């Protein structure tokens, strides 16, 4: 820095002496010398300011934004991810074996070895790059994700940068096609008559199932039928704790608030709306903590949320983001998933963060014309895994997960309002309880459900 300032001063003196210091200039008044010196200083400052902007595009390394203009969905990792572990040697050995197997045409064995190498050292750039190049033909989305992780670990890696520059446009196109497909299904849902009795039943069933699944993800053991009975009758279920009853009632109150207030609100969602949602989520279970930021440190698996002293600052930034122009350039599904992730990353409350985040996500989607999306209990492992992947720098897999949940939810609404011809196989109903179901067996609606 000091050398740069010295060079600028020398340049200034040379310009001043060569341009203005003539024998005639010695007779000039002092004010003229002052004006000339000021103009020279301004000229030098402008040259120093604009040279880098001209130099970098011509000779410097391009940034990721040159490949992904607009809002960047790849978040910067919070800490350095490169670490030397005792397993790194084993990971590199597995990588070497994987490359040998691939060269011999044994792709199945190579795939297993690549997965083993990544599991042993998940942040090693060479492993990520070789694994991505192996997958690029069959799964370009996963390959591009591996390149993004490699760049997060090693920003100056030219090979990772070139690979991502090659695959990112294709991945963005695939993502856009997926979102366009969901938009078309949403439009098809709009064409169903408002007085459709089948649609009314589907909406009612979805209401109970959202409460059931959202609570089940957090460990509530109420079944679907128990959840419906509590909401409809306000009667206690034998053998279940008061806390679990109150969690059901809290989600019921929060969803009524969203349907009755937030959906009619013309302005953007704000932090006050988030606090109002949380106040109802925990209003029955933990009334003293409802609608209030935590004052203790919490731990969520491997993720350590911000400390209690930083909560207000982070939530103020979250509020500014909600009110900014950035969400407007995003698809509603991207906006909703990012809002969910940002809120659950900050983890501002002692309890109820996941339920509140899912309700905020659905508030954004419903205001954009989508039905409330249900993240199913049986998908909780994928749900947490994609959130963990987002913590390591790439939130797009979580956005795609939310998009798939949205697509499935719309399909369930459409199937619930479709009259199946005689002899046509009908989808089975969702069973009651916490069984882990396959996607093909987990339909939530039935055409003749009362």
CSV table of C-alpha atoms in Angstrom, one decimal:
chain,number,residue,atom,x,y,z
A,1,UNK,CA,0.0,0.0,0.0
A,2,UNK,CA,2.8,2.4,0.9
A,3,UNK,CA,4.6,1.6,-2.3
A,4,UNK,CA,1.5,2.5,-4.3
A,5,UNK,CA,1.1,5.8,-2.5
A,6,UNK,CA,4.7,6.7,-3.1
A,7,UNK,CA,4.4,5.9,-6.8
A,8,UNK,CA,1.3,8.1,-7.1
A,9,UNK,CA,3.1,11.0,-5.4
A,10,UNK,CA,6.1,10.6,-7.8
A,11,UNK,CA,3.7,10.5,-10.8
A,12,UNK,CA,2.0,13.7,-9.5
A,13,UNK,CA,5.4,15.5,-9.2
A,14,UNK,CA,6.5,14.5,-12.7
A,15,UNK,CA,3.2,15.7,-14.2
A,16,UNK,CA,3.3,18.9,-12.3
A,17,UNK,CA,6.9,19.7,-13.3
A,18,UNK,CA,6.6,18.6,-16.9
A,19,UNK,CA,3.3,20.2,-17.7
A,20,UNK,CA,3.1,23.3,-15.6
A,21,UNK,CA,6.5,24.2,-14.2
A,22,UNK,CA,7.9,26.5,-16.9
A,23,UNK,CA,9.9,29.8,-16.4
A,24,UNK,CA,6.7,31.7,-17.0
A,25,UNK,CA,4.9,29.8,-14.4
A,26,UNK,CA,7.2,31.1,-11.7
A,27,UNK,CA,5.6,34.5,-12.1
A,28,UNK,CA,2.0,33.1,-11.7
A,29,UNK,CA,0.1,34.0,-8.6
A,30,UNK,CA,-0.1,31.4,-5.8
A,31,UNK,CA,-3.8,30.9,-6.3
A,32,UNK,CA,-3.1,29.7,-9.9
A,33,UNK,CA,-0.5,27.2,-8.6
A,34,UNK,CA,-3.1,25.9,-6.1
A,35,UNK,CA,-5.7,25.4,-8.8
A,36,UNK,CA,-3.3,23.7,-11.2
A,37,UNK,CA,-2.0,21.4,-8.4
A,38,UNK,CA,-5.6,20.5,-7.5
A,39,UNK,CA,-6.6,19.6,-11.1
A,40,UNK,CA,-3.5,17.5,-11.4
A,41,UNK,CA,-4.3,15.6,-8.2
A,42,UNK,CA,-7.9,14.9,-9.5
A,43,UNK,CA,-6.5,13.6,-12.8
A,44,UNK,CA,-4.1,11.2,-11.0
A,45,UNK,CA,-6.9,10.0,-8.7
A,46,UNK,CA,-9.2,9.3,-11.7
A,47,UNK,CA,-6.5,7.4,-13.5
A,48,UNK,CA,-5.8,5.3,-10.5
A,49,UNK,CA,-9.5,4.6,-10.0
A,50,UNK,CA,-10.4,3.6,-13.5
A,51,UNK,CA,-7.3,1.6,-14.6
A,52,UNK,CA,-8.3,-1.5,-12.5
A,53,UNK,CA,-11.8,-1.5,-14.1
A,54,UNK,CA,-10.2,-1.6,-17.5
A,55,UNK,CA,-7.4,-4.0,-16.6
A,56,UNK,CA,-9.5,-6.7,-14.9
A,57,UNK,CA,-11.9,-7.5,-17.8
A,58,UNK,CA,-9.1,-7.7,-20.3
A,59,UNK,CA,-6.5,-9.7,-18.3
A,60,UNK,CA,-8.1,-10.7,-14.9
A,61,UNK,CA,-9.9,-13.9,-14.1
A,62,UNK,CA,-13.7,-13.6,-14.7
A,63,UNK,CA,-16.0,-13.9,-11.7
A,64,UNK,CA,-18.8,-16.4,-11.1
A,65,UNK,CA,-21.3,-13.7,-11.8
A,66,UNK,CA,-20.2,-13.6,-15.4
A,67,UNK,CA,-21.7,-17.1,-15.8
A,68,UNK,CA,-24.6,-16.5,-13.4
A,69,UNK,CA,-25.8,-12.9,-13.8
A,70,UNK,CA,-28.3,-11.6,-11.2
A,71,UNK,CA,-28.9,-13.0,-7.8
A,72,UNK,CA,-26.3,-15.7,-7.0
A,73,UNK,CA,-27.8,-18.7,-5.3
A,74,UNK,CA,-24.4,-20.1,-4.3
A,75,UNK,CA,-23.8,-18.8,-0.8
A,76,UNK,CA,-20.3,-18.2,0.5
A,77,UNK,CA,-19.2,-20.8,3.1
A,78,UNK,CA,-19.0,-19.4,6.6
A,79,UNK,CA,-15.6,-21.0,7.4
A,80,UNK,CA,-12.8,-22.5,5.5
A,81,UNK,CA,-13.7,-26.0,4.5
A,82,UNK,CA,-10.3,-27.4,3.8
A,83,UNK,CA,-9.0,-29.5,6.5
A,84,UNK,CA,-6.4,-32.3,6.7
A,85,UNK,CA,-7.9,-35.3,8.3
A,86,UNK,CA,-6.3,-38.7,9.1
A,87,UNK,CA,-8.7,-40.1,6.4
A,88,UNK,CA,-7.4,-37.9,3.6
A,89,UNK,CA,-4.8,-40.5,2.6
A,90,UNK,CA,-7.4,-43.2,2.4
A,91,UNK,CA,-9.6,-40.8,0.4
A,92,UNK,CA,-6.9,-40.1,-2.2
A,93,UNK,CA,-6.2,-43.9,-2.5
A,94,UNK,CA,-9.9,-44.5,-3.1
A,95,UNK,CA,-9.8,-41.8,-5.7
A,96,UNK,CA,-6.9,-43.4,-7.5
A,97,UNK,CA,-8.7,-46.8,-7.5
A,98,UNK,CA,-11.8,-45.1,-8.9
A,99,UNK,CA,-9.9,-43.5,-11.7
A,100,UNK,CA,-8.3,-46.9,-12.5
A,101,UNK,CA,-11.7,-48.6,-12.6
A,102,UNK,CA,-13.1,-45.9,-14.8
A,103,UNK,CA,-10.3,-46.2,-17.3
A,104,UNK,CA,-11.0,-50.0,-17.4
A,105,UNK,CA,-14.7,-49.3,-18.1
A,106,UNK,CA,-15.9,-50.5,-14.8
A,107,UNK,CA,-18.2,-47.6,-14.0
A,108,UNK,CA,-20.3,-49.2,-11.3
A,109,UNK,CA,-17.2,-50.0,-9.2
A,110,UNK,CA,-15.7,-46.5,-10.0
A,111,UNK,CA,-18.9,-44.9,-8.8
A,112,UNK,CA,-18.8,-46.7,-5.5
A,113,UNK,CA,-15.1,-45.7,-5.0
A,114,UNK,CA,-15.9,-42.1,-5.9
A,115,UNK,CA,-18.6,-42.0,-3.3
A,116,UNK,CA,-16.3,-43.5,-0.7
A,117,UNK,CA,-13.6,-41.0,-1.5
A,118,UNK,CA,-16.0,-38.1,-1.1
A,119,UNK,CA,-17.3,-39.5,2.2
A,120,UNK,CA,-13.8,-39.8,3.6
A,121,UNK,CA,-12.8,-36.3,2.5
A,122,UNK,CA,-15.9,-34.3,1.4
A,123,UNK,CA,-14.0,-31.0,0.9
A,124,UNK,CA,-10.9,-32.1,-1.1
A,125,UNK,CA,-11.0,-30.2,-4.4
A,126,UNK,CA,-9.3,-32.9,-6.5
A,127,UNK,CA,-11.8,-35.5,-5.3
A,128,UNK,CA,-14.7,-33.2,-6.1
A,129,UNK,CA,-13.4,-32.4,-9.5
A,130,UNK,CA,-12.7,-35.9,-10.6
A,131,UNK,CA,-16.0,-37.1,-9.2
A,132,UNK,CA,-17.9,-34.3,-11.0
A,133,UNK,CA,-16.1,-35.1,-14.3
A,134,UNK,CA,-17.1,-38.7,-13.9
A,135,UNK,CA,-20.8,-37.8,-13.4
A,136,UNK,CA,-21.1,-35.0,-15.9
A,137,UNK,CA,-22.5,-37.1,-18.7
A,138,UNK,CA,-25.1,-38.8,-16.6
A,139,UNK,CA,-26.0,-36.2,-13.9
A,140,UNK,CA,-24.9,-32.8,-14.9
A,141,UNK,CA,-26.7,-31.1,-12.0
A,142,UNK,CA,-24.8,-33.1,-9.4
A,143,UNK,CA,-21.6,-32.6,-11.3
A,144,UNK,CA,-22.0,-28.8,-11.4
A,145,UNK,CA,-22.8,-28.9,-7.6
A,146,UNK,CA,-19.5,-30.7,-7.0
A,147,UNK,CA,-17.7,-28.1,-9.1
A,148,UNK,CA,-19.3,-25.3,-7.0
A,149,UNK,CA,-18.2,-27.0,-3.8
A,150,UNK,CA,-14.6,-27.2,-5.2
A,151,UNK,CA,-14.7,-23.5,-6.0
A,152,UNK,CA,-16.0,-22.7,-2.5
A,153,UNK,CA,-13.0,-24.5,-1.1
A,154,UNK,CA,-10.4,-23.3,-3.7
A,155,UNK,CA,-11.6,-20.1,-5.4
A,156,UNK,CA,-8.5,-19.8,-7.5
A,157,UNK,CA,-8.8,-23.3,-9.0
A,158,UNK,CA,-8.8,-22.7,-12.8
A,159,UNK,CA,-10.0,-26.3,-13.6
A,160,UNK,CA,-13.0,-26.0,-11.3
A,161,UNK,CA,-13.8,-22.6,-12.7
A,162,UNK,CA,-13.6,-23.9,-16.3
A,163,UNK,CA,-15.7,-27.0,-15.5
A,164,UNK,CA,-18.4,-24.9,-13.7
A,165,UNK,CA,-18.4,-22.4,-16.6
A,166,UNK,CA,-19.1,-25.2,-19.0
A,167,UNK,CA,-21.9,-26.9,-16.9
A,168,UNK,CA,-23.6,-23.9,-15.2
A,169,UNK,CA,-25.6,-22.6,-18.2
A,170,UNK,CA,-27.0,-26.1,-18.9
A,171,UNK,CA,-28.0,-26.5,-15.2
A,172,UNK,CA,-29.6,-23.2,-15.1
A,173,UNK,CA,-31.6,-24.1,-18.2
A,174,UNK,CA,-32.7,-27.4,-16.6
A,175,UNK,CA,-33.8,-25.6,-13.4
A,176,UNK,CA,-35.8,-23.0,-15.4
A,177,UNK,CA,-37.5,-25.8,-17.3
A,178,UNK,CA,-38.5,-27.5,-14.0
A,179,UNK,CA,-39.9,-24.2,-12.7
A,180,UNK,CA,-41.8,-23.6,-16.0
A,181,UNK,CA,-43.3,-27.0,-15.7
A,182,UNK,CA,-44.5,-26.3,-12.2
A,183,UNK,CA,-46.0,-23.0,-13.3
A,184,UNK,CA,-48.0,-24.7,-16.0
A,185,UNK,CA,-49.4,-27.2,-13.4
A,186,UNK,CA,-50.3,-24.2,-11.2
A,187,UNK,CA,-52.2,-22.6,-14.1
A,188,UNK,CA,-54.0,-25.9,-14.6
A,189,UNK,CA,-55.0,-25.9,-11.0
A,190,UNK,CA,-56.4,-22.4,-11.4
A,191,UNK,CA,-58.8,-23.7,-14.1
A,192,UNK,CA,-60.6,-25.9,-11.6
A,193,UNK,CA,-64.0,-24.3,-10.8
A,194,UNK,CA,-64.1,-22.5,-7.5
A,195,UNK,CA,-67.2,-24.4,-6.4
A,196,UNK,CA,-65.6,-27.8,-6.9
A,197,UNK,CA,-66.5,-30.0,-3.9
A,198,UNK,CA,-63.5,-32.2,-4.6
A,199,UNK,CA,-61.2,-29.2,-4.4
A,200,UNK,CA,-62.8,-28.2,-1.1
A,201,UNK,CA,-62.1,-31.6,0.3
A,202,UNK,CA,-58.5,-31.6,-1.0
A,203,UNK,CA,-57.9,-28.2,0.7
A,204,UNK,CA,-59.4,-29.4,4.0
A,205,UNK,CA,-57.3,-32.6,3.9
A,206,UNK,CA,-54.1,-30.7,3.0
A,207,UNK,CA,-54.8,-28.4,6.0
A,208,UNK,CA,-54.7,-31.3,8.5
A,209,UNK,CA,-51.8,-33.0,6.7
A,210,UNK,CA,-49.7,-29.9,6.8
A,211,UNK,CA,-50.1,-29.8,10.6
A,212,UNK,CA,-49.4,-33.5,11.0
A,213,UNK,CA,-46.3,-33.6,8.8
A,214,UNK,CA,-44.8,-30.4,10.1
A,215,UNK,CA,-45.1,-31.5,13.7
A,216,UNK,CA,-44.0,-35.1,12.9
A,217,UNK,CA,-40.7,-33.7,11.4
A,218,UNK,CA,-40.0,-32.1,14.8
A,219,UNK,CA,-40.7,-35.3,16.7
A,220,UNK,CA,-44.4,-35.1,17.6
A,221,UNK,CA,-46.0,-38.6,17.7
A,222,UNK,CA,-49.6,-37.6,16.9
A,223,UNK,CA,-51.0,-39.6,14.0
A,224,UNK,CA,-52.9,-37.9,11.2
A,225,UNK,CA,-56.3,-39.0,12.6
A,226,UNK,CA,-55.3,-37.8,16.0
A,227,UNK,CA,-54.3,-34.4,14.6
A,228,UNK,CA,-57.5,-34.0,12.8
A,229,UNK,CA,-59.6,-35.0,15.8
A,230,UNK,CA,-57.8,-32.4,18.0
A,231,UNK,CA,-58.3,-29.6,15.5
A,232,UNK,CA,-61.9,-30.4,14.9
A,233,UNK,CA,-63.1,-31.3,18.4
A,234,UNK,CA,-60.5,-29.7,20.7
A,235,UNK,CA,-60.7,-32.9,22.6
A,236,UNK,CA,-57.7,-34.6,24.2
A,237,UNK,CA,-56.3,-37.8,22.8
A,238,UNK,CA,-55.6,-40.4,25.5
A,239,UNK,CA,-51.9,-41.4,26.0
A,240,UNK,CA,-50.5,-38.2,24.4
A,241,UNK,CA,-48.7,-35.4,26.3
A,242,UNK,CA,-50.1,-32.0,26.8
A,243,UNK,CA,-47.1,-30.6,24.9
A,244,UNK,CA,-48.0,-32.5,21.8
A,245,UNK,CA,-51.6,-31.4,22.0
A,246,UNK,CA,-50.4,-27.8,22.3
A,247,UNK,CA,-48.1,-28.1,19.3
A,248,UNK,CA,-51.1,-29.2,17.1
A,249,UNK,CA,-53.2,-26.3,18.4
A,250,UNK,CA,-50.3,-23.8,17.8
A,251,UNK,CA,-49.9,-24.8,14.2
A,252,UNK,CA,-53.6,-24.5,13.7
A,253,UNK,CA,-53.6,-21.0,15.1
A,254,UNK,CA,-50.6,-20.0,12.9
A,255,UNK,CA,-52.2,-21.3,9.7
A,256,UNK,CA,-55.5,-19.5,10.5
A,257,UNK,CA,-53.5,-16.3,10.9
A,258,UNK,CA,-51.8,-16.8,7.6
A,259,UNK,CA,-55.1,-17.6,5.8
A,260,UNK,CA,-57.0,-14.8,7.5
A,261,UNK,CA,-54.4,-12.0,7.5
A,262,UNK,CA,-51.1,-12.5,5.5
A,263,UNK,CA,-52.8,-13.7,2.3
A,264,UNK,CA,-54.9,-10.5,2.2
A,265,UNK,CA,-51.9,-8.2,3.0
A,266,UNK,CA,-50.9,-6.1,0.0
A,267,UNK,CA,-47.4,-5.2,1.4
A,268,UNK,CA,-44.4,-7.5,1.5
A,269,UNK,CA,-43.8,-9.9,4.3
A,270,UNK,CA,-41.7,-8.4,7.1
A,271,UNK,CA,-40.0,-9.5,10.3
A,272,UNK,CA,-43.2,-8.5,12.3
A,273,UNK,CA,-45.1,-11.1,10.3
A,274,UNK,CA,-42.6,-13.8,11.1
A,275,UNK,CA,-42.8,-12.9,14.8
A,276,UNK,CA,-46.6,-13.1,14.6
A,277,UNK,CA,-46.4,-16.5,13.1
A,278,UNK,CA,-44.0,-17.8,15.7
A,279,UNK,CA,-46.1,-16.2,18.5
A,280,UNK,CA,-49.0,-18.5,17.4
A,281,UNK,CA,-46.8,-21.6,16.8
A,282,UNK,CA,-45.6,-21.6,20.3
A,283,UNK,CA,-48.5,-19.7,21.9
A,284,UNK,CA,-49.9,-22.9,23.5
A,285,UNK,CA,-46.8,-24.9,24.0
A,286,UNK,CA,-44.3,-22.3,25.3
A,287,UNK,CA,-46.1,-19.0,25.7
A,288,UNK,CA,-43.2,-17.2,27.4
A,289,UNK,CA,-40.9,-17.8,24.4
A,290,UNK,CA,-43.5,-17.2,21.7
A,291,UNK,CA,-42.6,-14.3,19.4
A,292,UNK,CA,-39.3,-13.6,21.2
A,293,UNK,CA,-35.7,-14.1,20.1
A,294,UNK,CA,-33.7,-16.6,22.1
A,295,UNK,CA,-31.2,-15.4,24.7
A,296,UNK,CA,-29.1,-18.7,24.8
A,297,UNK,CA,-26.8,-20.4,22.3
A,298,UNK,CA,-28.3,-23.4,20.5
A,299,UNK,CA,-26.8,-26.2,18.4
A,300,UNK,CA,-28.4,-27.9,15.5
A,301,UNK,CA,-26.4,-31.0,14.6
A,302,UNK,CA,-23.1,-29.8,13.1
A,303,UNK,CA,-24.5,-26.3,12.5
A,304,UNK,CA,-23.8,-23.7,15.1
A,305,UNK,CA,-26.3,-20.8,14.6
A,306,UNK,CA,-25.3,-17.2,15.4
A,307,UNK,CA,-24.9,-16.3,19.1
A,308,UNK,CA,-27.8,-14.6,21.0
A,309,UNK,CA,-26.0,-11.3,20.9
A,310,UNK,CA,-26.1,-11.3,17.1
A,311,UNK,CA,-29.7,-12.4,16.6
A,312,UNK,CA,-31.2,-8.9,16.3
A,313,UNK,CA,-28.6,-7.9,13.7
A,314,UNK,CA,-29.1,-11.0,11.6
A,315,UNK,CA,-32.9,-10.7,11.8
A,316,UNK,CA,-32.7,-7.0,10.8
A,317,UNK,CA,-30.6,-8.0,7.8
A,318,UNK,CA,-33.2,-10.7,7.0
A,319,UNK,CA,-36.0,-8.1,7.2
A,320,UNK,CA,-34.1,-5.8,4.9
A,321,UNK,CA,-33.7,-8.7,2.4
A,322,UNK,CA,-37.4,-9.4,2.5
A,323,UNK,CA,-38.1,-5.8,1.7
A,324,UNK,CA,-35.4,-5.4,-1.0
A,325,UNK,CA,-35.5,-5.8,-4.7
A,326,UNK,CA,-33.5,-9.1,-4.7
A,327,UNK,CA,-36.4,-11.4,-4.1
A,328,UNK,CA,-38.4,-9.8,-7.0
A,329,UNK,CA,-35.9,-11.2,-9.5
A,330,UNK,CA,-36.4,-14.8,-8.2
A,331,UNK,CA,-39.0,-17.3,-9.0
A,332,UNK,CA,-41.5,-17.6,-6.1
A,333,UNK,CA,-40.2,-21.1,-5.3
A,334,UNK,CA,-36.7,-19.8,-5.1
A,335,UNK,CA,-37.7,-16.9,-3.0
A,336,UNK,CA,-39.7,-19.1,-0.6
A,337,UNK,CA,-36.9,-21.7,-0.3
A,338,UNK,CA,-34.3,-19.1,0.4
A,339,UNK,CA,-36.5,-17.4,3.0
A,340,UNK,CA,-36.9,-20.8,4.7
A,341,UNK,CA,-33.2,-21.5,4.6
A,342,UNK,CA,-32.1,-18.1,5.8
A,343,UNK,CA,-34.5,-18.2,8.8
A,344,UNK,CA,-33.6,-21.7,9.8
A,345,UNK,CA,-29.9,-20.9,9.4
A,346,UNK,CA,-30.2,-17.9,11.9
A,347,UNK,CA,-32.4,-20.1,14.2
A,348,UNK,CA,-33.6,-17.0,16.0
A,349,UNK,CA,-36.0,-18.8,18.4
A,350,UNK,CA,-35.4,-21.3,21.2
A,351,UNK,CA,-38.0,-23.6,19.7
A,352,UNK,CA,-40.3,-23.7,16.7
A,353,UNK,CA,-37.8,-22.5,14.1
A,354,UNK,CA,-38.5,-25.3,11.6
A,355,UNK,CA,-42.3,-25.0,11.8
A,356,UNK,CA,-42.1,-21.2,11.5
A,357,UNK,CA,-39.7,-21.4,8.6
A,358,UNK,CA,-42.0,-23.8,6.7
A,359,UNK,CA,-45.0,-21.5,7.4
A,360,UNK,CA,-43.1,-18.5,6.1
A,361,UNK,CA,-42.2,-20.5,3.0
A,362,UNK,CA,-45.8,-21.4,2.4
A,363,UNK,CA,-46.9,-17.8,3.0
A,364,UNK,CA,-44.7,-16.7,0.2
A,365,UNK,CA,-45.9,-19.5,-2.1
A,366,UNK,CA,-49.6,-19.0,-1.4
A,367,UNK,CA,-49.2,-15.2,-2.0
A,368,UNK,CA,-47.8,-16.2,-5.5
A,369,UNK,CA,-50.7,-18.5,-6.3
A,370,UNK,CA,-49.3,-21.8,-5.3
A,371,UNK,CA,-51.0,-24.2,-2.8
A,372,UNK,CA,-49.3,-24.7,0.6
A,373,UNK,CA,-46.5,-27.2,0.1
A,374,UNK,CA,-46.2,-30.1,2.4
A,375,UNK,CA,-42.7,-31.4,3.3
A,376,UNK,CA,-43.6,-35.0,4.3
A,377,UNK,CA,-42.4,-36.7,7.5
A,378,UNK,CA,-41.0,-39.6,5.4
A,379,UNK,CA,-38.8,-37.1,3.5
A,380,UNK,CA,-37.3,-35.6,6.6
A,381,UNK,CA,-33.8,-37.2,6.0
A,382,UNK,CA,-33.5,-35.6,2.6
A,383,UNK,CA,-34.9,-32.4,4.0
A,384,UNK,CA,-32.2,-32.1,6.7
A,385,UNK,CA,-29.5,-33.3,4.3
A,386,UNK,CA,-30.2,-30.6,1.8
A,387,UNK,CA,-30.2,-28.0,4.5
A,388,UNK,CA,-26.8,-29.3,5.6
A,389,UNK,CA,-25.6,-29.0,2.0
A,390,UNK,CA,-26.8,-25.4,1.9
A,391,UNK,CA,-24.7,-24.7,5.1
A,392,UNK,CA,-21.7,-25.8,3.1
A,393,UNK,CA,-22.1,-23.3,0.4
A,394,UNK,CA,-24.8,-24.3,-2.2
A,395,UNK,CA,-28.5,-23.7,-1.5
A,396,UNK,CA,-29.7,-24.8,-4.9
A,397,UNK,CA,-30.2,-28.5,-4.0
A,398,UNK,CA,-32.5,-27.4,-1.2
A,399,UNK,CA,-34.4,-25.1,-3.7
A,400,UNK,CA,-34.8,-28.1,-6.0
A,401,UNK,CA,-36.1,-30.2,-3.1
A,402,UNK,CA,-38.7,-27.5,-2.3
A,403,UNK,CA,-39.6,-27.4,-6.1
A,404,UNK,CA,-40.1,-31.2,-6.1
A,405,UNK,CA,-42.3,-30.9,-3.0
A,406,UNK,CA,-44.3,-28.2,-4.7
A,407,UNK,CA,-44.7,-30.3,-7.9
A,408,UNK,CA,-45.9,-33.3,-5.9
A,409,UNK,CA,-48.3,-31.2,-3.9
A,410,UNK,CA,-49.9,-29.8,-7.0
A,411,UNK,CA,-50.1,-33.3,-8.5
A,412,UNK,CA,-52.0,-34.4,-5.4
A,413,UNK,CA,-54.5,-31.6,-5.8
A,414,UNK,CA,-55.0,-32.4,-9.4
A,415,UNK,CA,-55.4,-36.1,-8.7
A,416,UNK,CA,-57.9,-35.3,-5.9
A,417,UNK,CA,-60.1,-33.3,-8.4
A,418,UNK,CA,-59.9,-35.8,-11.3
A,419,UNK,CA,-62.7,-38.2,-12.0
A,420,UNK,CA,-61.1,-41.6,-12.8
A,421,UNK,CA,-62.9,-43.7,-15.5
A,422,UNK,CA,-64.2,-47.2,-14.6
A,423,UNK,CA,-61.4,-49.7,-14.6
A,424,UNK,CA,-58.7,-47.1,-14.2
A,425,UNK,CA,-56.2,-47.8,-11.3
A,426,UNK,CA,-56.6,-45.2,-8.6
A,427,UNK,CA,-53.8,-44.0,-6.3
A,428,UNK,CA,-53.8,-45.5,-2.8
A,429,UNK,CA,-54.4,-43.3,0.2
A,430,UNK,CA,-51.8,-42.2,2.7
A,431,UNK,CA,-51.8,-44.5,5.7
A,432,UNK,CA,-52.1,-43.2,9.2
A,433,UNK,CA,-49.1,-43.1,11.4
A,434,UNK,CA,-45.3,-42.4,11.0
A,435,UNK,CA,-44.5,-45.2,8.5
A,436,UNK,CA,-41.8,-44.4,6.0
A,437,UNK,CA,-43.6,-44.7,2.7
A,438,UNK,CA,-42.3,-44.9,-0.9
A,439,UNK,CA,-43.1,-42.0,-3.2
A,440,UNK,CA,-45.5,-44.2,-5.2
A,441,UNK,CA,-47.5,-45.1,-2.0
A,442,UNK,CA,-47.6,-41.7,-0.4
A,443,UNK,CA,-50.6,-40.0,-2.1
A,444,UNK,CA,-52.4,-37.6,0.2
A,445,UNK,CA,-55.7,-37.3,-1.5
A,446,UNK,CA,-58.5,-39.6,-2.7
A,447,UNK,CA,-61.2,-38.8,-5.2
A,448,UNK,CA,-64.0,-40.2,-3.0
A,449,UNK,CA,-62.6,-39.2,0.4
A,450,UNK,CA,-65.3,-37.8,2.6
